[in-house]
Coordinates of C-alpha atoms (C1' of nucleotides) in Angstrom, one line a residue:
Chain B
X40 CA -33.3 -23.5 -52.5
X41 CA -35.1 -20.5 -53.9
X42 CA -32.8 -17.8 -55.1
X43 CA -33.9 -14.1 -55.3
X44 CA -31.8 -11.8 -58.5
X45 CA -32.8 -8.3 -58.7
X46 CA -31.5 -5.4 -61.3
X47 CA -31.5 -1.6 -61.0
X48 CA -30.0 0.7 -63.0
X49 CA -29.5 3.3 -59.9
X50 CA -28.6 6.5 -61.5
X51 CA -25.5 7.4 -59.2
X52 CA -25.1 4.6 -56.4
X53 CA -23.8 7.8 -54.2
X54 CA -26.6 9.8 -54.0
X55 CA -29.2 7.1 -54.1
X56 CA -26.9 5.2 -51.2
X57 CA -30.4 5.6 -49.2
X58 CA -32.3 4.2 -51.4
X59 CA -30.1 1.4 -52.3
X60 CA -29.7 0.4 -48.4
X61 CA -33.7 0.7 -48.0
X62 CA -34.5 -1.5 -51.1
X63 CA -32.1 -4.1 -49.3
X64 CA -33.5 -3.9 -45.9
X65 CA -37.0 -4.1 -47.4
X66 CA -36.8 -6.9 -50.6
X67 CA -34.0 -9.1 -49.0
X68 CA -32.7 -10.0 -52.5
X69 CA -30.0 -12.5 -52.8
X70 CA -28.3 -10.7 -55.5
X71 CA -28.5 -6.9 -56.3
X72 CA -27.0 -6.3 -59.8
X73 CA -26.7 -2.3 -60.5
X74 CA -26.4 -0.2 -63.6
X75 CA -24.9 3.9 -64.1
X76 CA -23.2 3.2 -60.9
X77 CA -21.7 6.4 -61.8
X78 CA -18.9 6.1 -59.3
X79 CA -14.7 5.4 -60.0
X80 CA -13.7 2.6 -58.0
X81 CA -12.0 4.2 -55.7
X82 CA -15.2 5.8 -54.6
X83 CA -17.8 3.0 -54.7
X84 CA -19.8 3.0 -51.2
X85 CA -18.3 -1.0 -50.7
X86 CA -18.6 -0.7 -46.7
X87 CA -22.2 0.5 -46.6
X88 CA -22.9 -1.9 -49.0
X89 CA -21.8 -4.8 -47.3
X90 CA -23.0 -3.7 -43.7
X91 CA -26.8 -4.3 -45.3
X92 CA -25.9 -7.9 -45.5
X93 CA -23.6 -8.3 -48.8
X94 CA -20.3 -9.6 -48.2
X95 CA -19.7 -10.1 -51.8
X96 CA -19.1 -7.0 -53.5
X97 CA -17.2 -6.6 -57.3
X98 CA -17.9 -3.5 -58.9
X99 CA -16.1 -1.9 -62.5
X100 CA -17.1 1.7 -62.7
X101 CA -15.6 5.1 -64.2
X102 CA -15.8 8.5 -63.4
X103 CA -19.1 10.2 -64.3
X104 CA -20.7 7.5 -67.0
X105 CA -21.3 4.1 -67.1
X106 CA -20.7 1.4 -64.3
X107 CA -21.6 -1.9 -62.5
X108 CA -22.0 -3.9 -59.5
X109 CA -22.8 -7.2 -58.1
X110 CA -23.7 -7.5 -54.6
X111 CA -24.4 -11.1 -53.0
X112 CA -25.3 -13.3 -49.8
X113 CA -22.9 -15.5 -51.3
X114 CA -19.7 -16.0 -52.3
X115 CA -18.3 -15.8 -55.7
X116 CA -15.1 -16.4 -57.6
X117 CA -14.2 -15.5 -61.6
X118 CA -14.8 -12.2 -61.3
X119 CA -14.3 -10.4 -65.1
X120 CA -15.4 -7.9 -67.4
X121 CA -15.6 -8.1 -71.1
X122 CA -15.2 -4.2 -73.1
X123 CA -17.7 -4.5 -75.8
X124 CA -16.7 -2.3 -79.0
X125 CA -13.1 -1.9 -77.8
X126 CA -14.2 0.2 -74.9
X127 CA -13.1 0.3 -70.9
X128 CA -16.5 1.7 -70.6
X129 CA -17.8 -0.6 -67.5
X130 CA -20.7 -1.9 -69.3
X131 CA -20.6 -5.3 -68.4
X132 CA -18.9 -7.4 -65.1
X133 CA -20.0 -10.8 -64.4
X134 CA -19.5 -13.2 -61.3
X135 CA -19.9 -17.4 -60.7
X136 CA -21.3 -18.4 -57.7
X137 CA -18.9 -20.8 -55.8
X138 CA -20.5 -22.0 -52.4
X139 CA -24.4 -21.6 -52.4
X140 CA -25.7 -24.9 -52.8
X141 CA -28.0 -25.4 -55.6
X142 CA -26.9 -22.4 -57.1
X143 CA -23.1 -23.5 -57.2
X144 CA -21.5 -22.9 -60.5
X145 CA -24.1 -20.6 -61.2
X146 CA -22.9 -17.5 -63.8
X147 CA -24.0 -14.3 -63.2
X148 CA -24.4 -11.4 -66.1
X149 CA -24.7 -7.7 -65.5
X150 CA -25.1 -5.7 -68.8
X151 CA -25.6 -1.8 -69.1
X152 CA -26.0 -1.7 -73.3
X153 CA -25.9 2.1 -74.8
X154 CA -28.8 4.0 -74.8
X155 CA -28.3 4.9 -78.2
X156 CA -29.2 8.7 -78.4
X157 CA -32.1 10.4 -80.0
X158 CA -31.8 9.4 -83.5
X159 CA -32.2 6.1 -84.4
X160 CA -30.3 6.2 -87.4
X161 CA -26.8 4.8 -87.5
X162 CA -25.4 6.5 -90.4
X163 CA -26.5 9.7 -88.7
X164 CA -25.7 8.9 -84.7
X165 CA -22.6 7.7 -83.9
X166 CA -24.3 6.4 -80.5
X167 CA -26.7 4.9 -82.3
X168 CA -24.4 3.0 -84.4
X169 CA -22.3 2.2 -81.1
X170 CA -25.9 0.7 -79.9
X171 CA -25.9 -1.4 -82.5
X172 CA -22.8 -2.6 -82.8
X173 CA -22.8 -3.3 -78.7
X174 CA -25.8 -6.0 -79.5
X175 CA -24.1 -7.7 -82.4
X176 CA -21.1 -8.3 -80.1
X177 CA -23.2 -9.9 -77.4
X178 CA -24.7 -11.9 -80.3
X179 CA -21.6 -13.0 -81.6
X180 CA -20.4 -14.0 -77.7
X181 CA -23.4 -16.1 -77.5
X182 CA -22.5 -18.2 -80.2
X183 CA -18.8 -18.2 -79.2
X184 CA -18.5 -18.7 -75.8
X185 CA -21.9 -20.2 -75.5
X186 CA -22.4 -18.6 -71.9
X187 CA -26.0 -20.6 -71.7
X188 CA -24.5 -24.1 -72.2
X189 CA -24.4 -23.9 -68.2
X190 CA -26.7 -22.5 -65.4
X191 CA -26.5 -18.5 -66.4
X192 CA -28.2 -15.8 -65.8
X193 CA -28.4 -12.7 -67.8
X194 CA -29.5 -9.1 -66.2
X195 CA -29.4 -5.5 -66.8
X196 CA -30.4 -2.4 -68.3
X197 CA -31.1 -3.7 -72.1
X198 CA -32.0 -0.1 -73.2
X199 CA -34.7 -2.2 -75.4
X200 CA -38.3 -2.7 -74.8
X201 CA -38.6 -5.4 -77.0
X202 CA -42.2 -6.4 -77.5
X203 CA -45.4 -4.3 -78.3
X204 CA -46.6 -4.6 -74.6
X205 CA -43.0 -3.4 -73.3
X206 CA -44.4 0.1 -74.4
X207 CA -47.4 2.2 -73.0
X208 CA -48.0 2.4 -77.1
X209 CA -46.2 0.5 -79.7
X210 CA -47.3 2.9 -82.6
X211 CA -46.2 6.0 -81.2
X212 CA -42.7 4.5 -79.9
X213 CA -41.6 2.7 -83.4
X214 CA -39.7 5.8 -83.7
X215 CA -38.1 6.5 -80.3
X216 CA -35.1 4.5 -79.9
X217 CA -35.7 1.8 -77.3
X218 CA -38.6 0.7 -79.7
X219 CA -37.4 0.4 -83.6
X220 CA -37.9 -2.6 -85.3
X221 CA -34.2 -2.7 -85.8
X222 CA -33.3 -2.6 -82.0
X223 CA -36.0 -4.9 -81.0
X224 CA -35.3 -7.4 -83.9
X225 CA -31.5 -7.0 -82.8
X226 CA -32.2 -7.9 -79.1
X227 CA -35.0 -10.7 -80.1
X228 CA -32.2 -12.5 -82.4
X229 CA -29.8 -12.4 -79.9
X230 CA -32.3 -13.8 -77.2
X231 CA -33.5 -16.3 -78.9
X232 CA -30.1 -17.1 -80.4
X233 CA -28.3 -17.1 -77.4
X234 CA -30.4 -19.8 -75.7
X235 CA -31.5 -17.0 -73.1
X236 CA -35.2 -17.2 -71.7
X237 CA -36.9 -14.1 -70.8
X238 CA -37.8 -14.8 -67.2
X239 CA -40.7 -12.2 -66.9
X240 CA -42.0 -12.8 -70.3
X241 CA -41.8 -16.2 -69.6
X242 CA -44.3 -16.3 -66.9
X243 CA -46.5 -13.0 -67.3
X244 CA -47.0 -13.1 -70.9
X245 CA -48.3 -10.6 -73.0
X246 CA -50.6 -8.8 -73.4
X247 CA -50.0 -7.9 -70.1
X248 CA -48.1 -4.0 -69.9
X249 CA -45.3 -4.6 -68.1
X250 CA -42.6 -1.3 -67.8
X251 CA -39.7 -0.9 -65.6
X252 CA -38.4 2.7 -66.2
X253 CA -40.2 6.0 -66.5
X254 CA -38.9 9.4 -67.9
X255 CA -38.4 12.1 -65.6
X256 CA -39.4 14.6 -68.4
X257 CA -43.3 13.5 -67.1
X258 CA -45.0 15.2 -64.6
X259 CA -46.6 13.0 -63.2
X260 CA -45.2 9.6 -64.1
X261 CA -47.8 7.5 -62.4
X262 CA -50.7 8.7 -63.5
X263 CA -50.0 9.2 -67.1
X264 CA -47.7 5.6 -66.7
X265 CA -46.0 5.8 -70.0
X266 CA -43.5 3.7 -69.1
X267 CA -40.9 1.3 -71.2
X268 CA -39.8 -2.5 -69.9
X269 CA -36.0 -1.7 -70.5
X270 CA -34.9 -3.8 -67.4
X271 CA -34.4 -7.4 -68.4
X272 CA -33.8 -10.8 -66.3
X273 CA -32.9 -13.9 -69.1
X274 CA -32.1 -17.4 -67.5
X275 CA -30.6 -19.7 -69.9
X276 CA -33.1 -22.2 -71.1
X277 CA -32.2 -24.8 -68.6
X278 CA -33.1 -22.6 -66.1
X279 CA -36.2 -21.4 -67.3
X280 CA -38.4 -24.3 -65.4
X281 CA -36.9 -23.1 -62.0
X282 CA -38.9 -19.1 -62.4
X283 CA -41.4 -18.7 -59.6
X284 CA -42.0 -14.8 -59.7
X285 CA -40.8 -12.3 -61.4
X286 CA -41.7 -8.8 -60.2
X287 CA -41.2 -4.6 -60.4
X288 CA -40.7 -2.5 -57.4
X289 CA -42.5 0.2 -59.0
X290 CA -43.0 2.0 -55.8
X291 CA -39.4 3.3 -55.7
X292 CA -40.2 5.5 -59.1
X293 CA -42.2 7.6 -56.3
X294 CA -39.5 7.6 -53.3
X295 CA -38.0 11.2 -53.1
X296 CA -35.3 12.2 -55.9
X297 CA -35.9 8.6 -57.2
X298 CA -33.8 6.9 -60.4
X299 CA -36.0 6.7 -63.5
X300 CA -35.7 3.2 -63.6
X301 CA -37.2 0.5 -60.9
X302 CA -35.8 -2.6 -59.9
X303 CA -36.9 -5.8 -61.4
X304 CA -36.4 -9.6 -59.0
X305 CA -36.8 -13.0 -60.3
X306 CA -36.9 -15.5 -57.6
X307 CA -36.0 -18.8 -58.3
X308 CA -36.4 -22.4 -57.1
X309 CA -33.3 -24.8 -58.0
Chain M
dA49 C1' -41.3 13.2 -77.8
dT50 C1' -39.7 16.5 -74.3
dG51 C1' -41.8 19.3 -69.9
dT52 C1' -36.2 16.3 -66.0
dC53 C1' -32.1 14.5 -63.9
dA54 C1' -26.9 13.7 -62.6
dG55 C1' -22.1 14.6 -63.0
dC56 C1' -18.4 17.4 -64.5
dG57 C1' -15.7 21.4 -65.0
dT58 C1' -14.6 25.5 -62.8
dT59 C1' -18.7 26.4 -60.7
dT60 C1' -22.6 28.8 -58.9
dC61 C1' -24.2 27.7 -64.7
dG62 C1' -23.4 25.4 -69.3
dC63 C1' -22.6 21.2 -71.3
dT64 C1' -23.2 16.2 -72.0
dG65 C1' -25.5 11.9 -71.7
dA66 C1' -29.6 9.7 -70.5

DNA sequence: ATGTCAGCGTTTCGCTGA
């Protein structure tokens, strides 16, 4: 069966309800996992949501800041969230799939790791620091709880662009956070550590520019295209065979009042 | 590398976070 994931981080589910439903109607993903829901629970869109197709709905999410959200053609079960540095922040909820063939069993990830601030130093930003520490705690689950001994999947809104190619230029980026050695060696190690594969690298290698958010500060964001790959899809290693495309929806970035980041699907064959 | 956004509070703009 091929299975289609796809990650956005939406910038306020509300008022990008539109855009969410079109992406839906149009792509057909299996899965949609969101980021910076933006939305308490009480007011996440689940109806609308489900009408486009998605029975399946879990979503942990906060007034303001933060939040995630699974939506699936299939069911799930084990629902849970895990509050990285001793924060109810809604930076992370995860879902196994229960009844959908091939994919039964199947774990699925949704990450939204700290941006980090403007200075990427953690002695002088606390947010920063809180970056930082966010990443070594998802390295030290990966050799705890070993989440790629079985089929898993790993998505989300890394807030790194990890390799030189992830950037529109490496050299002028070693300073921005997203791109300092230190944050891309931190995600790289815990990768690689982890057991996790990363599915677009893994079949549209570098050096091939590959970006999946844009700042809003540029005026015109597709012609200058100095964009950053912070949007990640990881399959754990036994998965990593099954990848048949892996792709950006880059034409979203241009839809009217848009999110700054674009959704990124894997589809895979299992 | 800052030219833009979104949400919140109490507002019709300043602040925060990205």
């Amino acid at each position: 069966m091929k299975l289609s994931v796809s990650t956005w981080n939406i910038n306020s589910v509300r008022l990008r309800i539109d855009q969410v439903r079109r992406f839906l109607q149009e792509q057909r993903p299996d899965i949609l996992c969101l980021q910076e829901t933006k939305c308490p629970d009480d007011k996440f869109p689940l109806k609308e949501l489900q009408a486009c197709g998605y029975p399946f709905v879990v979503h942990m999410g906060q007034k303001g800041y933060n939040g995630v959200a699974i939506l699936s053609r299939y069911p799930f079960s084990q629902t849970s969230i895990m509050e990285m540095c001793g924060r109810a922040d809604a930076r992370h909820i995860t879902v196994t799939l229960t009844q959908a063939k091939a994919a039964s069993g199947l774990v699925i990830h949704n990450f939204y790791v700290p941006a980090g601030g403007d200075i990427p130093d953690p002695e002088l930003n606390e947010k920063f620091r809180h970056k930082l520490q966010f990443m070594e705690e998802l390295r030290g689950w990966g050799g705890r709880a070993k989440p790629t001994a079985t089929p898993a999947i790993l998505v989300g809104d890394l807030n790194v662009a990890p390799l030189e190619h992830d950037v529109w230029s490496h050299k002028q980026l070693l300073d921005v956070v997203s791109h300092t050695p230190i944050e891309t060696a931190a995600l790289e190690e815990l990768r690689q550590e982890g057991g996790w594969a990363d599915a677009m690298r893994h079949i549209r290698p570098e050096p091939e520019k590959i970006y999946s958010w844009w700042s809003y500060r540029s005026p015109d964001w597709a012609a200058a295209n100095k964009g950053r790959r912070l949007d990640h899809i990881w399959l754990s290693q036994n998965l990593a065979g099954t990848i048949r495309s892996v792709e950006v929806t880059r034409e979203t970035r241009g839809w009217e009042r848009p999110s700054d980041h674009a959704p990124v699907t894997a589809v895979l064959e299992l």
